[in-house]
Coordinates of N, CA and C in Angstrom, one line a residue:
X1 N -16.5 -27.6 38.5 CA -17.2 -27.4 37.2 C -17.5 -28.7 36.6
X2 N -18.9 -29.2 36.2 CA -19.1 -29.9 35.4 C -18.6 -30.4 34.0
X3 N -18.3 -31.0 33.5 CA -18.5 -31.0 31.8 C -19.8 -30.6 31.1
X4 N -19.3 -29.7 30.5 CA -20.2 -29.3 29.2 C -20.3 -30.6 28.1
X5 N -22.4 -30.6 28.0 CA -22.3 -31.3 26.7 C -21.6 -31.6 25.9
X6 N -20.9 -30.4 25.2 CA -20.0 -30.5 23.8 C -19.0 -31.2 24.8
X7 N -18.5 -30.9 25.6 CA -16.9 -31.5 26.2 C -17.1 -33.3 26.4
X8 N -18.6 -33.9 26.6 CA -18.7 -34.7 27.1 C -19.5 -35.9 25.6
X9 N -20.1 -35.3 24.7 CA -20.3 -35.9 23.5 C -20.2 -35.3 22.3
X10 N -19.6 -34.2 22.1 CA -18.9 -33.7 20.9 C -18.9 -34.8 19.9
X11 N -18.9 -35.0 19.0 CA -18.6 -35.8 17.7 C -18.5 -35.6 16.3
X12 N -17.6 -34.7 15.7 CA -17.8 -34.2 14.0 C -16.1 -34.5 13.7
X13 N -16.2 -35.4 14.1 CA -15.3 -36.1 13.4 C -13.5 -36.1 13.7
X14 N -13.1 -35.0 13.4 CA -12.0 -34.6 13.8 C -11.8 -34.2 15.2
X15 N -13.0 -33.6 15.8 CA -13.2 -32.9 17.1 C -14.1 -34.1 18.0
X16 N -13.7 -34.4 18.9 CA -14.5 -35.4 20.0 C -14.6 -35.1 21.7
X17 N -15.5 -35.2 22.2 CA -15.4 -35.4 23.5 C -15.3 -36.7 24.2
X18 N -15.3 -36.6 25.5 CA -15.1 -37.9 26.2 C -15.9 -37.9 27.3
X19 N -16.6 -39.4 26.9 CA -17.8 -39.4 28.1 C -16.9 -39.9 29.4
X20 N -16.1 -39.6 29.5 CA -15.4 -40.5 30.9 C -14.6 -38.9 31.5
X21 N -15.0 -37.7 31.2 CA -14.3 -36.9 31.9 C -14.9 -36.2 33.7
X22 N -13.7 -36.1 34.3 CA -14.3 -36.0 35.7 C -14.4 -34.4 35.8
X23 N -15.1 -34.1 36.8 CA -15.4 -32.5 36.9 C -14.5 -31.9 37.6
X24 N -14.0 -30.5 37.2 CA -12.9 -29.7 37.1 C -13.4 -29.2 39.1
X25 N -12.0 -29.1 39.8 CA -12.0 -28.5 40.7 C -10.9 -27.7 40.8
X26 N -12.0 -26.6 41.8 CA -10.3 -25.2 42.2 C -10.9 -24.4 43.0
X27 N -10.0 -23.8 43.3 CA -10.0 -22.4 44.4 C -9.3 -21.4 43.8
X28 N -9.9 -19.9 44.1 CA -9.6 -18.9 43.1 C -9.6 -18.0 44.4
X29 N -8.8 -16.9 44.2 CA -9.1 -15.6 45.0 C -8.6 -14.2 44.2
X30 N -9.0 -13.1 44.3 CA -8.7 -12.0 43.2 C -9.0 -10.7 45.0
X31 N -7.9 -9.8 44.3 CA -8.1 -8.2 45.3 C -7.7 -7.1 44.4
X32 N -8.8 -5.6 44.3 CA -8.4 -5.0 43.6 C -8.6 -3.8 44.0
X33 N -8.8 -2.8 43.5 CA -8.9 -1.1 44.2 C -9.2 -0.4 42.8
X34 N -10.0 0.5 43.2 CA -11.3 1.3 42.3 C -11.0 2.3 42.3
X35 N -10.8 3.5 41.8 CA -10.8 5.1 41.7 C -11.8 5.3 41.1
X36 N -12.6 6.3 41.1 CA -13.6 6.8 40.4 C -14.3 8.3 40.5
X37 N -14.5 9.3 39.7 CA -15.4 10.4 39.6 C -16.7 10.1 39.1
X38 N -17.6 9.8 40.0 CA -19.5 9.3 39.1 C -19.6 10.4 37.9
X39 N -20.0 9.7 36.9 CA -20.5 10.3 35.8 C -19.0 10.9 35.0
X40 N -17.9 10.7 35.2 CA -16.9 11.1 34.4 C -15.9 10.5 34.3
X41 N -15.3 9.4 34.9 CA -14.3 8.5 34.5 C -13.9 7.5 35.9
X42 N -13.2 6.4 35.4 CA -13.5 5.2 36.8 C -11.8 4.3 36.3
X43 N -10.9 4.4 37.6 CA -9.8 3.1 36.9 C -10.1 2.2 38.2
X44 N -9.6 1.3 37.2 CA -10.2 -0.4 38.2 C -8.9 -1.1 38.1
X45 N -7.9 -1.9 39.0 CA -6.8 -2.7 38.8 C -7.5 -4.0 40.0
X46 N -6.9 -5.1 39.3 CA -7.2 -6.7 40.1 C -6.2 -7.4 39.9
X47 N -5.7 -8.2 40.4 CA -5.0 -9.2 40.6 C -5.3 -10.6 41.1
X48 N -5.6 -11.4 40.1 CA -6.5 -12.7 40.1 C -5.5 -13.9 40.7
X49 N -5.7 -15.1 40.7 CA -5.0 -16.3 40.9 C -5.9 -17.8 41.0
X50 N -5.8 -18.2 40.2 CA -6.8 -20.1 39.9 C -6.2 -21.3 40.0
X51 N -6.3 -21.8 40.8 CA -5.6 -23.2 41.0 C -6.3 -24.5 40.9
X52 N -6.3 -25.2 39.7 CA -7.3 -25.9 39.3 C -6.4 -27.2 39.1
X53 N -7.6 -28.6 39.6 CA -7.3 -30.1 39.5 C -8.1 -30.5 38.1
X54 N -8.2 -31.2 37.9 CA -8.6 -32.0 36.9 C -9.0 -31.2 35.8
X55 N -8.4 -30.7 34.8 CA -8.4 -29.2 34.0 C -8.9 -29.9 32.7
X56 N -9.9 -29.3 32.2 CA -10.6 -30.0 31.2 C -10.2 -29.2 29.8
X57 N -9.8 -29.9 28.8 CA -9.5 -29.0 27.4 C -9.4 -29.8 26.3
X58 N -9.7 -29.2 25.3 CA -10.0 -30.0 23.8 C -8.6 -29.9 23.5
X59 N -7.5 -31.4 23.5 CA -5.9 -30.9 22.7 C -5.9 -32.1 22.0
X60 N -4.9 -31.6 21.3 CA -4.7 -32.8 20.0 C -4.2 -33.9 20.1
X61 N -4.6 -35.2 20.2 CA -4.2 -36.4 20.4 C -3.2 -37.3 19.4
X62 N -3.5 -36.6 17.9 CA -2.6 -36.4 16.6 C -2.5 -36.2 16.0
X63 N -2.5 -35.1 14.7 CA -2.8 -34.6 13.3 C -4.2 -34.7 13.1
X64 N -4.6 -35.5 13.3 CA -6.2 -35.9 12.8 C -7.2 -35.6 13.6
X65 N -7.0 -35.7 15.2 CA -8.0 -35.8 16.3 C -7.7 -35.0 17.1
X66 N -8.8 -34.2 17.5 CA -9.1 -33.0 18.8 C -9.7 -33.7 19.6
X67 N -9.5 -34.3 21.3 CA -10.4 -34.4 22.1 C -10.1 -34.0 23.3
X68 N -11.3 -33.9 23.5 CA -11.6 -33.5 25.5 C -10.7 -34.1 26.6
X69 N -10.1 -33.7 27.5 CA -9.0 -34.8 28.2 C -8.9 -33.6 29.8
X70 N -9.0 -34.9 30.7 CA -8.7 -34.4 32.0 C -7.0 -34.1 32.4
X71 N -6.5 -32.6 31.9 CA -5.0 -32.4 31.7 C -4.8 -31.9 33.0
X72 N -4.9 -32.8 34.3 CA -4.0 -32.8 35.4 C -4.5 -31.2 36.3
X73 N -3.6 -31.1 37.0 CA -3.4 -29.9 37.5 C -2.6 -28.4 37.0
X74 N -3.2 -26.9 37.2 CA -2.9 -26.2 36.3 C -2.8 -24.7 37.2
X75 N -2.1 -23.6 37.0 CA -2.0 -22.2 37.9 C -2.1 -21.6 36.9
X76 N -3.4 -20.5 37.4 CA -3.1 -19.2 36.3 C -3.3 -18.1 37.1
X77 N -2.7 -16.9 37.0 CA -2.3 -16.2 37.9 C -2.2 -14.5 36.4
X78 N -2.5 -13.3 37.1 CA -2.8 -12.4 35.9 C -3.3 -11.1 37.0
X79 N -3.3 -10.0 36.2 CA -3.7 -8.7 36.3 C -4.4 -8.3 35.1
X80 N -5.7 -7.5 35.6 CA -6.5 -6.7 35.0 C -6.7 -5.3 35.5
X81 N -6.6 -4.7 34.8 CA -7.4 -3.2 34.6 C -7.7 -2.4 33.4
X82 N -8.4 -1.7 33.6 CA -9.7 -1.2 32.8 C -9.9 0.5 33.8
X83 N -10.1 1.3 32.2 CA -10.1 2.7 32.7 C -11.2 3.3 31.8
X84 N -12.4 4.3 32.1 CA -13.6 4.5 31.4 C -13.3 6.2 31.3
X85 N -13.7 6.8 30.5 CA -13.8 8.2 30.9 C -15.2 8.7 29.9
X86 N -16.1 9.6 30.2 CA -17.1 10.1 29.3 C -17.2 12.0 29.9
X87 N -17.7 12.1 28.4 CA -17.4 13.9 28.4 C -18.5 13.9 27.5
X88 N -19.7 14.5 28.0 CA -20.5 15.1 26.9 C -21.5 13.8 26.0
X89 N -21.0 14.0 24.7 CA -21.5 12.7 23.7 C -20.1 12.3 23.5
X90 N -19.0 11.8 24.1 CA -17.9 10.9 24.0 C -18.1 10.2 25.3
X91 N -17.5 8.9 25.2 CA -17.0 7.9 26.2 C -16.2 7.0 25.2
X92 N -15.2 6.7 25.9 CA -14.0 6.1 26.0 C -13.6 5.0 27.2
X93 N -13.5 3.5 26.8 CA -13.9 2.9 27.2 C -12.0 1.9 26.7
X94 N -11.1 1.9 27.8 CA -10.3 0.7 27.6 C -9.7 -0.1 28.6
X95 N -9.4 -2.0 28.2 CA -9.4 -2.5 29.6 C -7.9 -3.6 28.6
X96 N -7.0 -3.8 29.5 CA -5.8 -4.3 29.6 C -5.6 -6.2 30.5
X97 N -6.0 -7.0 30.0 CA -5.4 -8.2 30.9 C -4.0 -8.9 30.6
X98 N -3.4 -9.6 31.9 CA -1.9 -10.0 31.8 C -2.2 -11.2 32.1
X99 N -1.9 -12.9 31.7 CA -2.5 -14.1 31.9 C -1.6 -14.9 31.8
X100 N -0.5 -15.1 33.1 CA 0.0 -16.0 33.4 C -0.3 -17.6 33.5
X101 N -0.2 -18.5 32.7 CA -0.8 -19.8 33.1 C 0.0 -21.2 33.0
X102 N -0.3 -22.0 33.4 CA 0.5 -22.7 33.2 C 0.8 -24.4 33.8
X103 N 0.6 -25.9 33.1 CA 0.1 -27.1 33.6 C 1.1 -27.3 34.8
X104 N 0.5 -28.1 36.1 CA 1.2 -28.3 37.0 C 2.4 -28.7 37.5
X105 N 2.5 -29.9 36.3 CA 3.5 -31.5 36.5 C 4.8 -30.7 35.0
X106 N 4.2 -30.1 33.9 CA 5.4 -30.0 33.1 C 5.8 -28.3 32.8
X107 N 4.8 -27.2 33.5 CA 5.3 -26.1 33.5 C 5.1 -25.9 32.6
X108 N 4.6 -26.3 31.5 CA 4.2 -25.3 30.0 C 3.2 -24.7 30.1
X109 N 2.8 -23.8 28.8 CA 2.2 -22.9 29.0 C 0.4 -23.3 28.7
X110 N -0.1 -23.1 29.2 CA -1.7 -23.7 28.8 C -2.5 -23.3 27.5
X111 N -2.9 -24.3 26.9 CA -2.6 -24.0 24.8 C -4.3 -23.0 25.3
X112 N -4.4 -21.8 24.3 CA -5.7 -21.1 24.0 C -5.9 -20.2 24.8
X113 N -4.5 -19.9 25.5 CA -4.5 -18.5 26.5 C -3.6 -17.5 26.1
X114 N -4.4 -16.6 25.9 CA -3.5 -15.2 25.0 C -2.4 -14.6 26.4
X115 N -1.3 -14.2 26.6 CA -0.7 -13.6 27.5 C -0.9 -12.2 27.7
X116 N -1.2 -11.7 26.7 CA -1.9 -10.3 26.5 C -3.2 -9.7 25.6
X117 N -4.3 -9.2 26.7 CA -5.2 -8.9 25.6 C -5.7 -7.4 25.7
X118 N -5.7 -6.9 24.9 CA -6.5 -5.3 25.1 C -7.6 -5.2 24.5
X119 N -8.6 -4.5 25.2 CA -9.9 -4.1 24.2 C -10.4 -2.7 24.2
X120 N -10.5 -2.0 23.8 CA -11.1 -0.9 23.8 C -13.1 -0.6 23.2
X121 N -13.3 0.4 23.3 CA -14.3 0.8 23.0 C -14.2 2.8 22.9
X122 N -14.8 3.5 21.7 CA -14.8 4.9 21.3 C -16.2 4.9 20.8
X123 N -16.5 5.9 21.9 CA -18.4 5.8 21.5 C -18.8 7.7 21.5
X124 N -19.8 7.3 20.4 CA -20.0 8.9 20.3 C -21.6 8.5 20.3
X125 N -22.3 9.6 21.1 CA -23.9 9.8 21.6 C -24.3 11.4 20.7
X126 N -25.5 11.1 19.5 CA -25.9 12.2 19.1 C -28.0 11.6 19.2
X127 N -28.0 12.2 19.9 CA -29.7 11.9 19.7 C -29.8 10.6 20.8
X128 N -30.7 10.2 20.2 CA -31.5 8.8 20.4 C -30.5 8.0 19.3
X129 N -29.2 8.2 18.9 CA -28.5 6.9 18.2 C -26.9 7.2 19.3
X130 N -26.4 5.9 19.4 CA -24.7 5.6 19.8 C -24.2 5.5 18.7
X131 N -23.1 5.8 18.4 CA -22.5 4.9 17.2 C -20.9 4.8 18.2
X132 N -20.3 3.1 17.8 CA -19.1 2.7 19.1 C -18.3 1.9 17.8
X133 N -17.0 2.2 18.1 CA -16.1 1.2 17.6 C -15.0 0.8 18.7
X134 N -15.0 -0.4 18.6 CA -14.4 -2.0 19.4 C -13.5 -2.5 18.7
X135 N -12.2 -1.8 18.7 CA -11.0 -2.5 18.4 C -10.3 -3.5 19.4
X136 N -9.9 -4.4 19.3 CA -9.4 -5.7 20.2 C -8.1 -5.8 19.5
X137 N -7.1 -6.6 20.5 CA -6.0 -7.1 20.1 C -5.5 -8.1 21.0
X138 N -5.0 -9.8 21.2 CA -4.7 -10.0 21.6 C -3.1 -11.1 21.1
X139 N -2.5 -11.4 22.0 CA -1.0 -12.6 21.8 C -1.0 -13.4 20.8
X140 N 0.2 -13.7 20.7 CA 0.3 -15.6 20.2 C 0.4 -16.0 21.5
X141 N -0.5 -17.2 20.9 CA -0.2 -18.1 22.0 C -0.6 -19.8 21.5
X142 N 0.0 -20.5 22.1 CA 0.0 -22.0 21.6 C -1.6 -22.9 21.8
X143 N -1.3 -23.2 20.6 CA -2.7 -24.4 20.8 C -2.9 -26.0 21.4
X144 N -1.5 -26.2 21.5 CA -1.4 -27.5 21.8 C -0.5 -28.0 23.2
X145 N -0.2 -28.7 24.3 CA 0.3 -28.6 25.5 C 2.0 -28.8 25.3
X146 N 2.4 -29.1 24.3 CA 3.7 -29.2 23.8 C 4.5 -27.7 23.4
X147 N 3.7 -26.9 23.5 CA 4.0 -25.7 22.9 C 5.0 -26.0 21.9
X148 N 4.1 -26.8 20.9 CA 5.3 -26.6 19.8 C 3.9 -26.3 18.3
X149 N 2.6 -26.2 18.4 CA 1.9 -25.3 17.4 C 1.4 -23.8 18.1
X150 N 1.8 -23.1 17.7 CA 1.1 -21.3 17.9 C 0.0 -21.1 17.1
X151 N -0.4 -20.0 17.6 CA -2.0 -19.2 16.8 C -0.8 -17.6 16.9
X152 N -1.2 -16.9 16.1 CA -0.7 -15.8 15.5 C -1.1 -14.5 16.5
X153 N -0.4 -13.5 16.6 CA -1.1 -12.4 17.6 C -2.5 -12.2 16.4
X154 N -3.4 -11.4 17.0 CA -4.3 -10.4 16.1 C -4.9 -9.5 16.4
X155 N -5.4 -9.1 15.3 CA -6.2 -7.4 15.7 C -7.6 -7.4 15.0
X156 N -8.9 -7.1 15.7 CA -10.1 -7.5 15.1 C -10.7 -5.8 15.5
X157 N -11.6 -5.5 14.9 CA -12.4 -4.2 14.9 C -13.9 -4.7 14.1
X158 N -14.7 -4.4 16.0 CA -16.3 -4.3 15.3 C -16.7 -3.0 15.6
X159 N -17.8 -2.7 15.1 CA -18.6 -1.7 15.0 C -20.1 -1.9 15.6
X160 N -20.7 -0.4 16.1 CA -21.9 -1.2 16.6 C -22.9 0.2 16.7
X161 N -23.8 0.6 16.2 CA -25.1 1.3 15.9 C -26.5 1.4 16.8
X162 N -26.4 2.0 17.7 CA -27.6 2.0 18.3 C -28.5 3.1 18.2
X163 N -29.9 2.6 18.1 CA -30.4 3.6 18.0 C -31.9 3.0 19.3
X164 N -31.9 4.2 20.6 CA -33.4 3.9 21.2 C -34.4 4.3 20.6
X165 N -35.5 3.3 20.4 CA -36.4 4.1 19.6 C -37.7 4.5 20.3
X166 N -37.6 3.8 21.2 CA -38.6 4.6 22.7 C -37.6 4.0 24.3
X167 N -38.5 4.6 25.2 CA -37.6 4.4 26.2 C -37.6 3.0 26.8
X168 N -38.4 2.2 26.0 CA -38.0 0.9 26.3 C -37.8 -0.7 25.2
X169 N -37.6 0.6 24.0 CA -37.1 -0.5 23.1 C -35.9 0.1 22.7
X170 N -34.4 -0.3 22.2 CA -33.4 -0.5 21.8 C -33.5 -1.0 20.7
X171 N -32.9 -0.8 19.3 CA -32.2 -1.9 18.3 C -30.7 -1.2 18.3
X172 N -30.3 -1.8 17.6 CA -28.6 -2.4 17.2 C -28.5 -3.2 16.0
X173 N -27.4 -2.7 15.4 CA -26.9 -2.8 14.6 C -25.4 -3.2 14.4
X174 N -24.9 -4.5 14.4 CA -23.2 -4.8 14.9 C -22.5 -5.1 14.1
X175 N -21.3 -4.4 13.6 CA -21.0 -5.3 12.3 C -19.3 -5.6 12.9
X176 N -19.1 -7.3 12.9 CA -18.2 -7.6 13.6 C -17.0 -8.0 12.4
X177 N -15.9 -7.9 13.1 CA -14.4 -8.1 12.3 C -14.2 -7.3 10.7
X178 N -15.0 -5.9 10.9 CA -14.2 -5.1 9.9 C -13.5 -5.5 9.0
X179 N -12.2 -5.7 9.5 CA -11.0 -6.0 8.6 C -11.2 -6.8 7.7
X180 N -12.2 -8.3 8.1 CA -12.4 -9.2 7.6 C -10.9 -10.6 7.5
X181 N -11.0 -10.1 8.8 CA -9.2 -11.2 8.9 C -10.1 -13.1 8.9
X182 N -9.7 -13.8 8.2 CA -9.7 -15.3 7.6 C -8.7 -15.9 8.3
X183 N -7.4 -15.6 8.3 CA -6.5 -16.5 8.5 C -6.0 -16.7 9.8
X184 N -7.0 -17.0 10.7 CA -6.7 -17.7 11.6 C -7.5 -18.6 12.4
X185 N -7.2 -19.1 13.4 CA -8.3 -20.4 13.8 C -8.4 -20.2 15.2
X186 N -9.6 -21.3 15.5 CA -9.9 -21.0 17.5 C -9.5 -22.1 18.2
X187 N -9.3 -22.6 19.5 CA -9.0 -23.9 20.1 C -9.5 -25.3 19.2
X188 N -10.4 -25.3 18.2 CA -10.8 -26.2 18.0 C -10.7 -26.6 16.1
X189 N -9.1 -25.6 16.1 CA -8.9 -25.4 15.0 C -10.3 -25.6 13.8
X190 N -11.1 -24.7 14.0 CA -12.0 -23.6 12.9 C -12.1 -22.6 13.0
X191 N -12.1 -22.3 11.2 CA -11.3 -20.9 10.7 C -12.8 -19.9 11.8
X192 N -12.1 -18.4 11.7 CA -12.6 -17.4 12.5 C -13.7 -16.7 11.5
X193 N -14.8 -16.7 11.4 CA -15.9 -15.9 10.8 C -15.1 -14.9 10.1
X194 N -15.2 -14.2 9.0 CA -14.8 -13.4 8.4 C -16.0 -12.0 8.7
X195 N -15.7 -11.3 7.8 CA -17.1 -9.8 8.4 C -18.5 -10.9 7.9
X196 N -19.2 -9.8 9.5 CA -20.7 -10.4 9.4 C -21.7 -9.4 10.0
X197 N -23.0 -9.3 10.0 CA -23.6 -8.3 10.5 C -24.9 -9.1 11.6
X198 N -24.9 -8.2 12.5 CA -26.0 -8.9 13.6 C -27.1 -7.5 13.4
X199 N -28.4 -8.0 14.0 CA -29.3 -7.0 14.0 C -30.0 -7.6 15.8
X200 N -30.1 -6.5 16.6 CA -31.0 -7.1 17.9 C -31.9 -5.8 18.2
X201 N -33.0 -6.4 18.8 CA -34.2 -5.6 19.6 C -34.0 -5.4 20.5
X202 N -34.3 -4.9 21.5 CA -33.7 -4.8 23.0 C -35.4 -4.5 23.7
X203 N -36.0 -5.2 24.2 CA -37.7 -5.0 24.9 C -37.0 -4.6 26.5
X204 N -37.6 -3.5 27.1 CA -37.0 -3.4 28.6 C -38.6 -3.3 29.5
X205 N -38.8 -3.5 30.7 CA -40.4 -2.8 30.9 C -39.7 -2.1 31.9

């Protein structure tokens, strides 16, 4: 994998990239098995594995500075599954990942990977409108390769409104993080959007 723009000239100050990073190599392989009834419910399990060289990531260099840095060699290894079921105007929609990871040379844990994440989706169909709610929850997990700063577990709930208004246009209506949770931050320590609303078209031919 290449460097991304932002990874390679990033600059606002506290956050930086580095034009001297080399491109990420690895080998991955994943095997999984499917159950399913068409049109009424589907369980899916996988078991993944990533072994990657030159592992690119934004970590803290000191209190003040975030930058981009080639952190060596790295294993991440995990299970996913995901189970669907629909009845009528319900579908129920939830998926479970387990995300073992971890740097090569010192065995700690790789900062911005949750150990556990769940998501769901509860969707009711009346008409020509969906209405779905998307509760999420994932770990603490560390932000820095020292594992000595954490990010907090959390729980986010969006919502989401659809209505077709012919058979080939869609709008939507999203309204993300409910709760309106503030107090926490992303890999690049900035704060997490608080509630916000999206509006999209959807054109299909």
């Amino acid at each position: 994998r290449l460097p991304t723009l932002e990874e390679l000239h990033c600059d606002v100050g506290f956050v930086q990239g580095n034009p001297d990073l080399r491109p990420e190599e690895a080998w991955t392989w994943d095997a999984g098995i499917e159950a399913a009834d068409p049109g009424t419910w589907r369980l899916r399990a996988s078991y993944f594995e990533n072994h990657l060289d030159n592992l690119i990531l934004f970590l803290p260099r000191s209190a003040f500075l975030v930058k981009a840095d080639n952190s060596g060699r790295a294993t991440m290894r995990g299970v996913e599954a995901l189970g669907e079921f629909q009845w009528r105007f319900l579908s129920i929609r939830a998926s479970y990942t387990f995300l073992w990871s971890a740097f090569g040379a010192s065995g700690l844990s790789l900062p911005d990977r949750p150990a556990h994440v769940v998501q769901g989706e509860v969707g009711l169909a009346f008409g020509p409108f969906r209405l779905a709610l998307l509760p999420g929850w994932q770990s603490s997990f560390y932000l820095d390769r020292f594992e000595s700063t954490s990010e907090e577990a959390r729980f986010r709930l969006d919502a989401r409104l659809e209505w077709r208004f012919q058979d080939a246009v869609r709008v939507s209506l999203e309204a993300r993080n409910l709760t309106d949770q503030r107090d926490a931050v992303d890999s690049l320590q900035r704060p997490l959007p608080g509630f916000s609303l999206f509006t999209q078209v959807i054109v299909s031919q």
